Amino acid sequence: MHPCTYATEKGAYRADCGTLIVPEDRANPRSRLIALPVTRILARSSHPLAPIFHLNGGPGITNMTFPQADRLAADHDVVMLGYRGVDGSSVLNCPEVTAALENTKDYLAKASLTAYSKAFATCAKRLERSGVDLAGYTLEEQASDIEAARVALGYQRIDLISDSAGTRLAMIYSWMYPKNVERSVMIGVNPPGNFIYSGAEIDQGIESYSALCAKQPPVALALATSPRVCSTRRSTFRRVGSDCQSGRATC
């Protein structure tokens, strides 16, 4: 690690910058090594609390941008560790997938989903031919990267702050290394499962939330005097145009 600065909403903050070297696939003893960038914004307090590891959403978005870090750096070190496959020495770009998306008029049409799947398969084969071990690009491996960074930086317990797809990584790290987590704050929680949910799963989730809300006295009273959450959602969606449903317009 070497001294550096990091640009935040309130200007440049004192930081350390460096590189974490990890196996591409920890299950493979012959795995090649990959390099991940690390930035640690230093707490301004002389007696800092637990360090905060920030986990950005996406997936596929860099984890090295966090201009709001100044809001946390008064009492905490704030750590950003690059995501494997996105940041660092091994970046998995898939122009085949980008092209498939650009050539569709309806992202959820059967033909579009088929083309999307074929594009991913083509990209995977190309990456493997170039020497990439795709078995190493998992959330479990990313969680192990966080643990390696924690150890390398000399921290005991850490805080996690995550959003959207980053909350999946936060959950998996917490499951794998529960004794090393002080607190975890998740924004826009996206638990392990599908990234694009089926209609049946969405209905089931809303029905469950509606049932839970109905058990809370203030909410139950509101529900008794207003349309039910589920029926309102269904009637609203029926009025939504096809462009909105396919994701090609802002509604």
Coordinates of N, CA and C in Angstrom, one line a residue:
M1 N 0.9 -1.2 0.0 CA 0.0 0.0 0.0 C 0.9 1.2 0.0
H2 N 0.5 2.3 -0.7 CA 1.2 3.5 -0.7 C 0.2 4.7 -0.5
P3 N 0.7 5.8 0.0 CA -0.2 7.0 0.2 C -0.8 7.5 -1.1
C4 N -2.0 7.9 -1.0 CA -2.7 8.4 -2.2 C -3.9 9.3 -1.7
T5 N -4.6 9.8 -2.6 CA -5.8 10.6 -2.2 C -7.0 10.0 -3.0
Y6 N -8.2 10.2 -2.4 CA -9.4 9.7 -3.1 C -10.4 10.9 -3.2
A7 N -11.0 11.1 -4.4 CA -11.9 12.2 -4.6 C -13.3 11.8 -4.1
T8 N -13.8 12.7 -3.2 CA -15.2 12.5 -2.6 C -16.0 13.7 -2.9
E9 N -17.3 13.7 -2.4 CA -18.2 14.8 -2.6 C -17.6 16.1 -2.0
K10 N -16.8 15.9 -0.9 CA -16.2 17.0 -0.2 C -14.8 17.2 -0.4
G11 N -14.3 16.8 -1.6 CA -12.9 16.9 -1.9 C -12.1 15.7 -1.7
A12 N -10.8 15.9 -1.8 CA -9.8 14.8 -1.7 C -9.6 14.4 -0.3
Y13 N -9.7 13.1 0.0 CA -9.4 12.5 1.3 C -8.1 11.7 1.3
R14 N -7.4 11.7 2.4 CA -6.2 11.0 2.5 C -6.5 9.5 2.5
A15 N -5.7 8.7 1.7 CA -6.0 7.3 1.6 C -4.7 6.5 1.3
D16 N -4.9 5.2 1.3 CA -3.8 4.3 0.9 C -4.3 3.5 -0.3
C17 N -3.4 3.3 -1.3 CA -3.8 2.6 -2.5 C -2.8 1.4 -2.7
G18 N -3.4 0.3 -3.2 CA -2.5 -0.8 -3.4 C -3.2 -1.9 -4.2
T19 N -2.6 -3.1 -4.2 CA -3.1 -4.2 -5.0 C -3.1 -5.5 -4.1
L20 N -4.2 -6.2 -4.3 CA -4.3 -7.5 -3.6 C -4.2 -8.6 -4.6
I21 N -3.2 -9.5 -4.4 CA -3.0 -10.6 -5.3 C -3.7 -11.9 -4.7
V22 N -4.6 -12.5 -5.5 CA -5.3 -13.6 -5.1 C -5.4 -14.7 -6.2
P23 N -5.6 -16.0 -5.8 CA -5.8 -17.0 -6.9 C -7.0 -16.7 -7.7
E24 N -7.0 -17.0 -9.0 CA -8.2 -16.9 -9.8 C -9.3 -17.9 -9.3
D25 N -8.8 -19.1 -9.0 CA -9.7 -20.2 -8.5 C -9.1 -20.9 -7.4
R26 N -9.5 -20.6 -6.2 CA -8.9 -21.1 -5.0 C -9.0 -22.6 -4.9
A27 N -10.0 -23.2 -5.6 CA -10.1 -24.7 -5.6 C -9.1 -25.4 -6.5
N28 N -8.4 -24.6 -7.3 CA -7.4 -25.2 -8.2 C -6.0 -24.8 -7.7
P29 N -5.2 -25.8 -7.3 CA -3.9 -25.6 -6.8 C -3.0 -25.0 -7.8
R30 N -3.3 -25.1 -9.1 CA -2.5 -24.6 -10.2 C -3.0 -23.3 -10.8
S31 N -3.9 -22.7 -10.1 CA -4.6 -21.5 -10.5 C -3.6 -20.4 -10.8
R32 N -3.8 -19.6 -11.8 CA -3.1 -18.4 -12.0 C -3.5 -17.3 -11.0
L33 N -2.7 -16.3 -10.8 CA -2.9 -15.2 -9.8 C -3.5 -14.1 -10.6
I34 N -4.4 -13.3 -9.9 CA -5.0 -12.1 -10.5 C -4.8 -11.0 -9.5
A35 N -4.8 -9.8 -10.0 CA -4.6 -8.6 -9.1 C -5.9 -7.8 -9.0
L36 N -6.2 -7.4 -7.8 CA -7.4 -6.5 -7.6 C -6.9 -5.2 -6.9
P37 N -7.5 -4.1 -7.4 CA -7.1 -2.8 -6.7 C -7.8 -2.7 -5.4
V38 N -7.1 -2.0 -4.5 CA -7.6 -1.7 -3.1 C -7.3 -0.2 -2.8
T39 N -8.4 0.4 -2.3 CA -8.3 1.8 -1.8 C -8.8 1.9 -0.4
R40 N -8.0 2.4 0.5 CA -8.5 2.6 1.9 C -8.5 4.0 2.2
I41 N -9.7 4.6 2.3 CA -9.8 6.0 2.8 C -9.6 6.1 4.3
L42 N -8.7 6.9 4.8 CA -8.3 6.8 6.2 C -9.3 7.7 7.0
A43 N -9.7 7.1 8.1 CA -10.6 7.8 9.1 C -9.9 9.0 9.6
R44 N -10.7 10.1 9.8 CA -10.1 11.3 10.3 C -9.9 11.3 11.8
S45 N -10.7 10.4 12.4 CA -10.6 10.2 13.9 C -9.3 9.5 14.3
S46 N -8.7 9.9 15.4 CA -7.5 9.2 15.9 C -7.8 7.9 16.6
H47 N -9.1 7.7 16.8 CA -9.6 6.5 17.4 C -10.8 5.9 16.6
P48 N -10.5 5.4 15.4 CA -11.6 5.0 14.5 C -12.3 3.8 15.0
L49 N -13.6 3.7 14.5 CA -14.4 2.5 14.8 C -14.1 1.5 13.8
A50 N -14.9 0.4 13.7 CA -14.7 -0.7 12.7 C -14.6 -0.1 11.3
P51 N -13.7 -0.6 10.5 CA -13.6 -0.2 9.1 C -14.9 -0.6 8.3
I52 N -15.2 0.2 7.3 CA -16.4 -0.1 6.5 C -15.9 -0.6 5.1
F53 N -16.3 -1.7 4.7 CA -16.1 -2.2 3.3 C -17.4 -1.9 2.5
H54 N -17.2 -1.1 1.4 CA -18.3 -0.8 0.6 C -18.4 -1.7 -0.5
L55 N -19.7 -2.2 -0.8 CA -19.9 -3.2 -1.9 C -21.0 -2.6 -2.8
N56 N -20.5 -2.2 -4.0 CA -21.4 -1.6 -4.9 C -22.3 -2.6 -5.6
G57 N -23.4 -2.0 -6.2 CA -24.4 -2.9 -6.9 C -23.9 -3.2 -8.3
G58 N -24.9 -3.7 -9.1 CA -24.6 -4.0 -10.5 C -25.6 -5.1 -11.0
P59 N -25.0 -6.3 -11.2 CA -23.6 -6.7 -11.2 C -22.9 -6.2 -12.4
G60 N -21.6 -6.2 -12.4 CA -20.8 -5.8 -13.6 C -20.3 -4.4 -13.5
I61 N -20.6 -3.7 -12.3 CA -20.2 -2.3 -12.2 C -19.0 -2.3 -11.2
T62 N -18.0 -1.4 -11.5 CA -16.8 -1.3 -10.7 C -17.2 -1.1 -9.2
N63 N -16.3 -1.6 -8.4 CA -16.5 -1.3 -6.9 C -15.5 -0.3 -6.4
M64 N -14.9 0.5 -7.3 CA -13.9 1.4 -6.9 C -14.4 2.9 -6.9
T65 N -15.7 3.1 -7.1 CA -16.2 4.4 -7.1 C -17.2 4.6 -5.9
F66 N -16.9 5.5 -5.0 CA -17.8 5.7 -3.9 C -17.6 7.2 -3.4
P67 N -18.1 8.2 -4.2 CA -17.9 9.6 -3.8 C -18.5 10.0 -2.5
Q68 N -19.4 9.2 -2.0 CA -20.1 9.5 -0.7 C -19.3 9.0 0.5
A69 N -18.1 8.5 0.2 CA -17.3 7.9 1.3 C -17.0 9.0 2.4
D70 N -17.0 10.3 2.0 CA -16.7 11.3 3.0 C -17.7 11.3 4.2
R71 N -18.9 10.8 3.9 CA -20.0 10.8 4.9 C -19.7 9.8 6.0
L72 N -18.8 8.8 5.7 CA -18.5 7.8 6.7 C -17.1 7.9 7.3
A73 N -16.2 8.7 6.7 CA -14.8 8.6 7.0 C -14.4 9.4 8.2
A74 N -15.3 10.1 8.9 CA -15.0 10.8 10.1 C -14.5 9.8 11.2
D75 N -15.2 8.7 11.3 CA -14.9 7.7 12.3 C -14.5 6.3 11.8
H76 N -14.5 6.1 10.5 CA -14.2 4.8 10.0 C -13.2 4.9 8.8
D77 N -12.3 3.9 8.7 CA -11.7 3.7 7.5 C -12.7 3.2 6.5
V78 N -12.6 3.6 5.2 CA -13.6 3.1 4.2 C -12.8 2.4 3.1
V79 N -13.1 1.1 2.9 CA -12.3 0.3 2.0 C -13.1 -0.1 0.8
M80 N -12.5 0.1 -0.4 CA -13.0 -0.4 -1.6 C -12.1 -1.4 -2.2
L81 N -12.6 -2.6 -2.5 CA -11.8 -3.7 -3.1 C -12.4 -4.0 -4.4
G82 N -11.6 -4.0 -5.4 CA -12.1 -4.2 -6.8 C -12.7 -5.6 -6.9
Y83 N -13.8 -5.6 -7.8 CA -14.5 -6.9 -8.0 C -13.7 -7.7 -9.1
R84 N -13.5 -8.9 -8.9 CA -12.8 -9.8 -9.9 C -13.7 -9.9 -11.1
G85 N -13.1 -9.8 -12.3 CA -13.9 -9.8 -13.5 C -14.3 -8.5 -14.0
V86 N -14.2 -7.5 -13.1 CA -14.6 -6.1 -13.4 C -13.5 -5.1 -13.2
D87 N -12.8 -5.3 -12.1 CA -11.7 -4.4 -11.8 C -10.4 -5.2 -11.8
G88 N -9.2 -4.6 -12.0 CA -8.0 -5.3 -11.9 C -7.4 -5.9 -13.1
S89 N -6.6 -7.0 -12.9 CA -5.9 -7.5 -14.1 C -6.7 -8.4 -15.0
S90 N -7.9 -8.9 -14.5 CA -8.7 -9.8 -15.3 C -10.1 -9.2 -15.4
V91 N -10.3 -8.6 -16.6 CA -11.6 -8.0 -16.8 C -12.4 -8.8 -17.9
L92 N -13.6 -9.3 -17.5 CA -14.3 -10.2 -18.4 C -15.3 -9.4 -19.2
N93 N -14.9 -8.9 -20.4 CA -15.8 -8.1 -21.2 C -16.5 -9.1 -22.2
C94 N -17.8 -8.8 -22.5 CA -18.6 -9.7 -23.4 C -19.3 -8.8 -24.4
P95 N -18.6 -8.4 -25.4 CA -19.2 -7.6 -26.5 C -20.3 -8.4 -27.2
E96 N -20.2 -9.7 -27.2 CA -21.3 -10.5 -27.8 C -22.6 -10.3 -27.1
V97 N -22.6 -10.1 -25.8 CA -23.9 -9.9 -25.1 C -24.4 -8.5 -25.3
T98 N -23.5 -7.5 -25.4 CA -23.9 -6.1 -25.7 C -24.6 -6.0 -27.0
A99 N -24.0 -6.7 -28.0 CA -24.6 -6.7 -29.4 C -25.9 -7.4 -29.4
A100 N -26.1 -8.5 -28.6 CA -27.4 -9.1 -28.5 C -28.5 -8.2 -28.0
L101 N -28.1 -7.4 -27.0 CA -29.1 -6.5 -26.3 C -29.4 -5.3 -27.3
E102 N -28.4 -4.9 -28.0 CA -28.6 -3.7 -28.9 C -29.5 -4.1 -30.1
N103 N -29.5 -5.4 -30.4 CA -30.3 -5.8 -31.6 C -31.7 -6.3 -31.3
T104 N -32.2 -6.1 -30.1 CA -33.5 -6.5 -29.7 C -34.5 -5.4 -29.5
K105 N -35.7 -5.6 -29.8 CA -36.7 -4.6 -29.5 C -37.5 -4.9 -28.2
D106 N -37.4 -6.1 -27.8 CA -38.2 -6.5 -26.6 C -37.3 -7.4 -25.8
Y107 N -36.7 -6.9 -24.7 CA -35.7 -7.6 -23.9 C -36.3 -8.9 -23.3
L108 N -37.6 -9.0 -23.1 CA -38.1 -10.2 -22.5 C -38.8 -11.2 -23.4
A109 N -38.7 -10.9 -24.7 CA -39.3 -11.8 -25.7 C -38.5 -13.1 -25.8
K110 N -39.1 -14.2 -26.1 CA -38.4 -15.5 -26.1 C -37.2 -15.4 -27.0
A111 N -37.3 -14.9 -28.2 CA -36.2 -14.8 -29.2 C -35.1 -14.0 -28.6
S112 N -35.4 -12.9 -27.9 CA -34.3 -12.1 -27.3 C -33.6 -12.9 -26.2
L113 N -34.4 -13.6 -25.3 CA -33.7 -14.3 -24.3 C -32.9 -15.4 -24.8
T114 N -33.3 -16.1 -25.9 CA -32.5 -17.1 -26.6 C -31.2 -16.5 -27.1
A115 N -31.3 -15.4 -27.8 CA -30.1 -14.7 -28.3 C -29.2 -14.3 -27.2
Y116 N -29.7 -13.8 -26.1 CA -29.0 -13.4 -24.9 C -28.2 -14.6 -24.4
S117 N -28.8 -15.7 -24.2 CA -28.2 -16.9 -23.7 C -27.1 -17.4 -24.6
K118 N -27.3 -17.4 -25.9 CA -26.3 -17.8 -26.9 C -25.1 -16.9 -26.8
A119 N -25.4 -15.6 -26.7 CA -24.3 -14.7 -26.6 C -23.4 -14.9 -25.4
F120 N -24.0 -15.2 -24.3 CA -23.2 -15.5 -23.1 C -22.4 -16.8 -23.3
A121 N -22.9 -17.8 -23.9 CA -22.2 -19.0 -24.2 C -21.0 -18.8 -25.1
T122 N -21.2 -18.0 -26.1 CA -20.1 -17.6 -27.0 C -19.0 -16.9 -26.3
C123 N -19.4 -15.9 -25.5 CA -18.4 -15.2 -24.7 C -17.7 -16.1 -23.8
A124 N -18.3 -17.0 -23.1 CA -17.7 -17.9 -22.2 C -16.6 -18.7 -22.8
K125 N -17.0 -19.3 -24.0 CA -16.0 -20.1 -24.7 C -14.8 -19.3 -25.2
R126 N -15.0 -18.1 -25.6 CA -13.9 -17.2 -26.0 C -13.0 -16.9 -24.9
L127 N -13.6 -16.6 -23.7 CA -12.8 -16.3 -22.5 C -12.0 -17.5 -22.1
E128 N -12.6 -18.7 -22.1 CA -11.9 -19.9 -21.7 C -10.7 -20.2 -22.6
R129 N -10.9 -20.0 -23.9 CA -9.8 -20.2 -24.9 C -8.7 -19.3 -24.6
S130 N -8.9 -18.1 -24.1 CA -7.9 -17.1 -23.8 C -7.2 -17.4 -22.4
G131 N -7.6 -18.4 -21.7 CA -7.0 -18.8 -20.5 C -7.7 -18.4 -19.2
V132 N -8.9 -17.9 -19.3 CA -9.6 -17.5 -18.1 C -10.3 -18.7 -17.5
D133 N -10.2 -18.9 -16.2 CA -10.9 -20.0 -15.5 C -12.2 -19.4 -14.9
L134 N -13.3 -19.6 -15.6 CA -14.5 -19.0 -15.2 C -15.0 -19.6 -13.9
A135 N -14.5 -20.7 -13.5 CA -15.0 -21.3 -12.2 C -14.6 -20.4 -11.0
G136 N -13.7 -19.5 -11.3 CA -13.2 -18.6 -10.2 C -14.0 -17.3 -10.1
Y137 N -15.0 -17.1 -10.9 CA -15.8 -15.8 -10.9 C -17.1 -16.0 -10.3
T138 N -17.1 -16.2 -9.0 CA -18.3 -16.5 -8.2 C -18.4 -15.6 -7.1
L139 N -19.6 -15.5 -6.5 CA -19.8 -14.6 -5.3 C -19.0 -15.2 -4.1
E140 N -18.9 -16.5 -4.1 CA -18.1 -17.2 -3.0 C -16.6 -16.7 -3.1
E141 N -16.1 -16.7 -4.3 CA -14.7 -16.2 -4.5 C -14.6 -14.8 -4.1
Q142 N -15.6 -14.0 -4.5 CA -15.5 -12.5 -4.2 C -15.5 -12.3 -2.6
A143 N -16.3 -13.2 -2.0 CA -16.4 -13.1 -0.5 C -15.0 -13.4 0.1
S144 N -14.4 -14.4 -0.5 CA -13.0 -14.8 0.0 C -12.0 -13.7 -0.3
D145 N -12.2 -12.9 -1.4 CA -11.4 -11.7 -1.7 C -11.5 -10.7 -0.6
I146 N -12.7 -10.5 -0.1 CA -12.9 -9.5 1.0 C -12.2 -10.0 2.2
E147 N -12.3 -11.3 2.5 CA -11.6 -11.9 3.7 C -10.1 -11.7 3.6
A148 N -9.6 -12.0 2.4 CA -8.2 -11.8 2.2 C -7.7 -10.4 2.4
A149 N -8.6 -9.4 1.9 CA -8.2 -8.0 2.1 C -8.3 -7.6 3.6
R150 N -9.3 -8.1 4.3 CA -9.4 -7.9 5.8 C -8.2 -8.3 6.5
V151 N -7.7 -9.5 6.2 CA -6.5 -10.1 6.8 C -5.3 -9.2 6.5
A152 N -5.1 -8.9 5.2 CA -4.0 -8.2 4.7 C -3.9 -6.8 5.3
L153 N -5.1 -6.2 5.5 CA -5.1 -4.8 6.1 C -5.0 -4.8 7.6
G154 N -5.1 -6.0 8.2 CA -4.9 -6.1 9.7 C -6.1 -5.8 10.5
Y155 N -7.3 -5.9 9.9 CA -8.5 -5.6 10.7 C -9.0 -6.9 11.4
Q156 N -9.7 -6.7 12.5 CA -10.3 -7.8 13.2 C -11.7 -8.0 12.7
R157 N -12.6 -7.1 13.0 CA -14.0 -7.2 12.6 C -14.3 -6.0 11.7
I158 N -15.2 -6.2 10.7 CA -15.5 -5.1 9.7 C -17.0 -4.9 9.6
D159 N -17.3 -3.6 9.2 CA -18.7 -3.3 8.9 C -18.8 -3.4 7.3
L160 N -20.0 -3.8 6.9 CA -20.3 -3.8 5.5 C -21.4 -2.9 5.1
I161 N -21.3 -2.1 4.1 CA -22.4 -1.3 3.6 C -22.5 -1.7 2.1
S162 N -23.7 -2.1 1.7 CA -23.9 -2.7 0.3 C -25.2 -2.2 -0.2
D163 N -25.3 -2.2 -1.6 CA -26.6 -1.9 -2.2 C -26.8 -2.8 -3.4
S164 N -28.1 -3.0 -3.6 CA -28.6 -3.8 -4.7 C -27.8 -5.2 -4.8
A165 N -27.2 -5.4 -6.0 CA -26.5 -6.7 -6.2 C -25.4 -6.9 -5.1
G166 N -24.9 -5.8 -4.6 CA -23.8 -5.9 -3.6 C -24.3 -6.5 -2.3
T167 N -25.6 -6.4 -2.1 CA -26.2 -7.0 -0.8 C -26.0 -8.5 -0.9
R168 N -26.1 -9.1 -2.1 CA -25.9 -10.6 -2.2 C -24.5 -11.0 -1.7
L169 N -23.5 -10.2 -2.1 CA -22.1 -10.4 -1.7 C -22.0 -10.2 -0.2
A170 N -22.6 -9.2 0.4 CA -22.6 -9.0 1.8 C -23.2 -10.1 2.6
M171 N -24.3 -10.7 2.1 CA -24.9 -11.8 2.8 C -24.0 -13.0 2.7
I172 N -23.4 -13.3 1.6 CA -22.6 -14.5 1.5 C -21.4 -14.4 2.3
Y173 N -20.8 -13.2 2.3 CA -19.6 -13.0 3.2 C -20.0 -13.2 4.6
S174 N -21.1 -12.7 5.0 CA -21.6 -12.8 6.4 C -21.9 -14.3 6.8
W175 N -22.4 -15.1 5.8 CA -22.6 -16.5 6.1 C -21.3 -17.3 6.2
M176 N -20.3 -16.9 5.3 CA -19.0 -17.6 5.3 C -18.1 -17.2 6.5
Y177 N -18.2 -15.9 6.9 CA -17.3 -15.4 7.9 C -18.0 -14.6 9.0
P178 N -19.0 -15.2 9.6 CA -19.9 -14.5 10.6 C -19.1 -13.8 11.7
K179 N -18.1 -14.4 12.2 CA -17.3 -13.9 13.3 C -16.6 -12.6 13.0
N180 N -16.4 -12.3 11.7 CA -15.6 -11.2 11.3 C -16.5 -10.0 10.9
V181 N -17.8 -10.1 11.1 CA -18.7 -9.0 10.7 C -19.2 -8.3 12.0
E182 N -18.9 -7.0 12.1 CA -19.5 -6.2 13.2 C -20.9 -5.8 12.9
R183 N -21.1 -5.1 11.8 CA -22.5 -4.7 11.3 C -22.5 -4.8 9.8
S184 N -23.8 -5.0 9.3 CA -24.0 -5.0 7.9 C -25.2 -4.2 7.6
V185 N -25.1 -3.2 6.7 CA -26.2 -2.4 6.3 C -26.4 -2.6 4.8
M186 N -27.6 -3.1 4.5 CA -27.9 -3.5 3.1 C -29.0 -2.5 2.6
I187 N -28.8 -1.9 1.4 CA -29.7 -1.0 0.8 C -30.3 -1.6 -0.5
G188 N -31.6 -1.7 -0.6 CA -32.2 -2.3 -1.8 C -31.8 -3.8 -1.9
V189 N -32.2 -4.5 -0.8 CA -31.7 -5.9 -0.7 C -32.1 -6.8 -1.8
N190 N -31.1 -7.5 -2.3 CA -31.3 -8.4 -3.5 C -30.7 -9.8 -3.1
P191 N -31.5 -10.6 -2.5 CA -31.0 -11.9 -2.0 C -30.6 -12.9 -3.1
P192 N -29.8 -13.9 -2.8 CA -29.4 -14.9 -3.8 C -30.6 -15.5 -4.4
G193 N -30.6 -15.6 -5.7 CA -31.7 -16.2 -6.5 C -31.6 -15.7 -7.9
N194 N -32.8 -15.4 -8.5 CA -32.8 -14.9 -9.9 C -32.6 -13.4 -9.9
F195 N -31.9 -12.9 -11.0 CA -31.8 -11.5 -11.2 C -33.1 -11.0 -11.9
I196 N -33.7 -11.8 -12.8 CA -34.9 -11.5 -13.4 C -36.0 -12.5 -12.9
Y197 N -36.9 -12.0 -12.1 CA -37.8 -12.9 -11.4 C -39.0 -13.2 -12.3
S198 N -39.6 -14.3 -12.2 CA -40.8 -14.7 -13.0 C -42.0 -14.0 -12.4
G199 N -43.0 -13.9 -13.2 CA -44.3 -13.3 -12.7 C -44.8 -14.0 -11.5
A200 N -44.7 -15.4 -11.5 CA -45.3 -16.1 -10.3 C -44.5 -15.8 -9.1
E201 N -43.2 -15.6 -9.2 CA -42.4 -15.3 -8.0 C -42.7 -13.9 -7.5
I202 N -42.9 -13.0 -8.4 CA -43.2 -11.6 -8.0 C -44.6 -11.6 -7.3
D203 N -45.6 -12.3 -7.9 CA -46.9 -12.4 -7.3 C -46.8 -13.0 -5.8
Q204 N -46.0 -14.0 -5.7 CA -45.9 -14.7 -4.4 C -45.3 -13.7 -3.4
G205 N -44.2 -13.0 -3.8 CA -43.6 -12.0 -2.9 C -44.5 -10.9 -2.5
I206 N -45.3 -10.4 -3.4 CA -46.2 -9.3 -3.1 C -47.4 -9.8 -2.2
E207 N -47.8 -11.0 -2.5 CA -48.9 -11.6 -1.6 C -48.4 -11.8 -0.2
S208 N -47.1 -12.2 -0.1 CA -46.5 -12.4 1.3 C -46.4 -11.1 2.0
Y209 N -45.9 -10.0 1.3 CA -45.8 -8.7 1.9 C -47.2 -8.2 2.3
S210 N -48.1 -8.4 1.5 CA -49.5 -7.9 1.7 C -50.1 -8.6 3.0
A211 N -49.8 -9.9 3.1 CA -50.3 -10.6 4.3 C -49.6 -10.1 5.6
L212 N -48.3 -9.9 5.5 CA -47.6 -9.4 6.7 C -48.1 -8.0 7.1
C213 N -48.3 -7.1 6.0 CA -48.8 -5.8 6.3 C -50.2 -5.8 7.0
A214 N -51.0 -6.8 6.6 CA -52.4 -6.9 7.1 C -52.4 -7.2 8.6
K215 N -51.3 -7.8 9.1 CA -51.2 -8.2 10.5 C -50.8 -7.0 11.4
Q216 N -50.3 -5.9 10.8 CA -49.9 -4.7 11.5 C -51.1 -3.8 11.7
P217 N -51.6 -3.5 12.9 CA -52.8 -2.7 13.1 C -53.0 -1.4 12.3
P218 N -52.0 -0.5 12.2 CA -52.2 0.7 11.4 C -52.3 0.4 10.0
V219 N -51.5 -0.6 9.5 CA -51.6 -0.9 8.1 C -52.9 -1.6 7.7
A220 N -53.3 -2.5 8.7 CA -54.6 -3.2 8.4 C -55.7 -2.3 8.3
L221 N -55.8 -1.2 9.1 CA -56.8 -0.2 9.0 C -56.8 0.5 7.6
A222 N -55.6 0.8 7.1 CA -55.4 1.4 5.8 C -55.9 0.5 4.7
L223 N -55.5 -0.8 4.8 CA -55.9 -1.7 3.8 C -57.4 -1.9 3.8
A224 N -58.1 -1.8 4.9 CA -59.5 -2.0 5.0 C -60.3 -0.9 4.3
T225 N -59.6 0.2 4.2 CA -60.3 1.4 3.6 C -59.7 1.8 2.2
S226 N -58.9 1.0 1.7 CA -58.2 1.3 0.4 C -58.1 0.0 -0.4
P227 N -57.8 0.0 -1.7 CA -57.6 -1.2 -2.5 C -56.5 -2.0 -2.0
R228 N -56.6 -3.3 -2.1 CA -55.5 -4.2 -1.7 C -54.3 -4.0 -2.6
V229 N -53.1 -4.2 -2.0 CA -51.8 -4.0 -2.7 C -51.8 -4.8 -4.0
C230 N -52.1 -6.1 -3.9 CA -52.0 -7.0 -5.0 C -52.9 -6.7 -6.1
S231 N -54.2 -6.4 -5.8 CA -55.2 -6.1 -6.9 C -54.8 -4.8 -7.5
T232 N -54.3 -3.8 -6.7 CA -54.0 -2.5 -7.3 C -52.8 -2.7 -8.3
R233 N -51.8 -3.5 -7.9 CA -50.7 -3.7 -8.8 C -51.1 -4.4 -10.1
R234 N -51.9 -5.4 -10.0 CA -52.3 -6.1 -11.2 C -53.1 -5.2 -12.2
S235 N -54.0 -4.4 -11.6 CA -54.9 -3.5 -12.5 C -54.0 -2.4 -13.1
T236 N -53.0 -2.0 -12.3 CA -52.1 -0.9 -12.8 C -51.2 -1.5 -14.0
F237 N -50.7 -2.7 -13.8 CA -49.8 -3.3 -14.8 C -50.6 -3.6 -16.1
R238 N -51.9 -3.9 -16.0 CA -52.7 -4.1 -17.2 C -52.8 -2.9 -18.0
R239 N -52.7 -1.7 -17.4 CA -52.8 -0.4 -18.1 C -51.5 0.0 -18.7
V240 N -50.4 -0.6 -18.3 CA -49.1 -0.2 -18.7 C -48.9 -0.6 -20.2
G241 N -48.3 0.2 -21.0 CA -48.1 -0.1 -22.4 C -47.0 -1.1 -22.6
S242 N -46.9 -1.7 -23.8 CA -46.0 -2.8 -24.0 C -44.5 -2.2 -24.0
D243 N -44.3 -1.0 -24.4 CA -43.0 -0.4 -24.3 C -42.4 -0.4 -22.9
C244 N -43.3 -0.1 -22.0 CA -42.9 0.0 -20.6 C -42.6 -1.4 -20.1
Q245 N -43.4 -2.4 -20.4 CA -43.2 -3.7 -19.9 C -41.9 -4.3 -20.5
S246 N -41.6 -4.0 -21.7 CA -40.3 -4.5 -22.3 C -39.1 -3.8 -21.8
G247 N -39.2 -2.7 -21.1 CA -38.1 -1.9 -20.6 C -37.5 -1.0 -21.5
R248 N -38.2 -0.7 -22.6 CA -37.7 0.2 -23.6 C -38.2 1.7 -23.5
A249 N -38.9 1.9 -22.4 CA -39.4 3.3 -22.2 C -39.5 3.6 -20.7
T250 N -39.3 4.8 -20.3 CA -39.4 5.2 -18.9 C -40.9 5.5 -18.6
C251 N -41.4 4.8 -17.6 CA -42.8 4.9 -17.3 C -43.0 5.4 -15.9

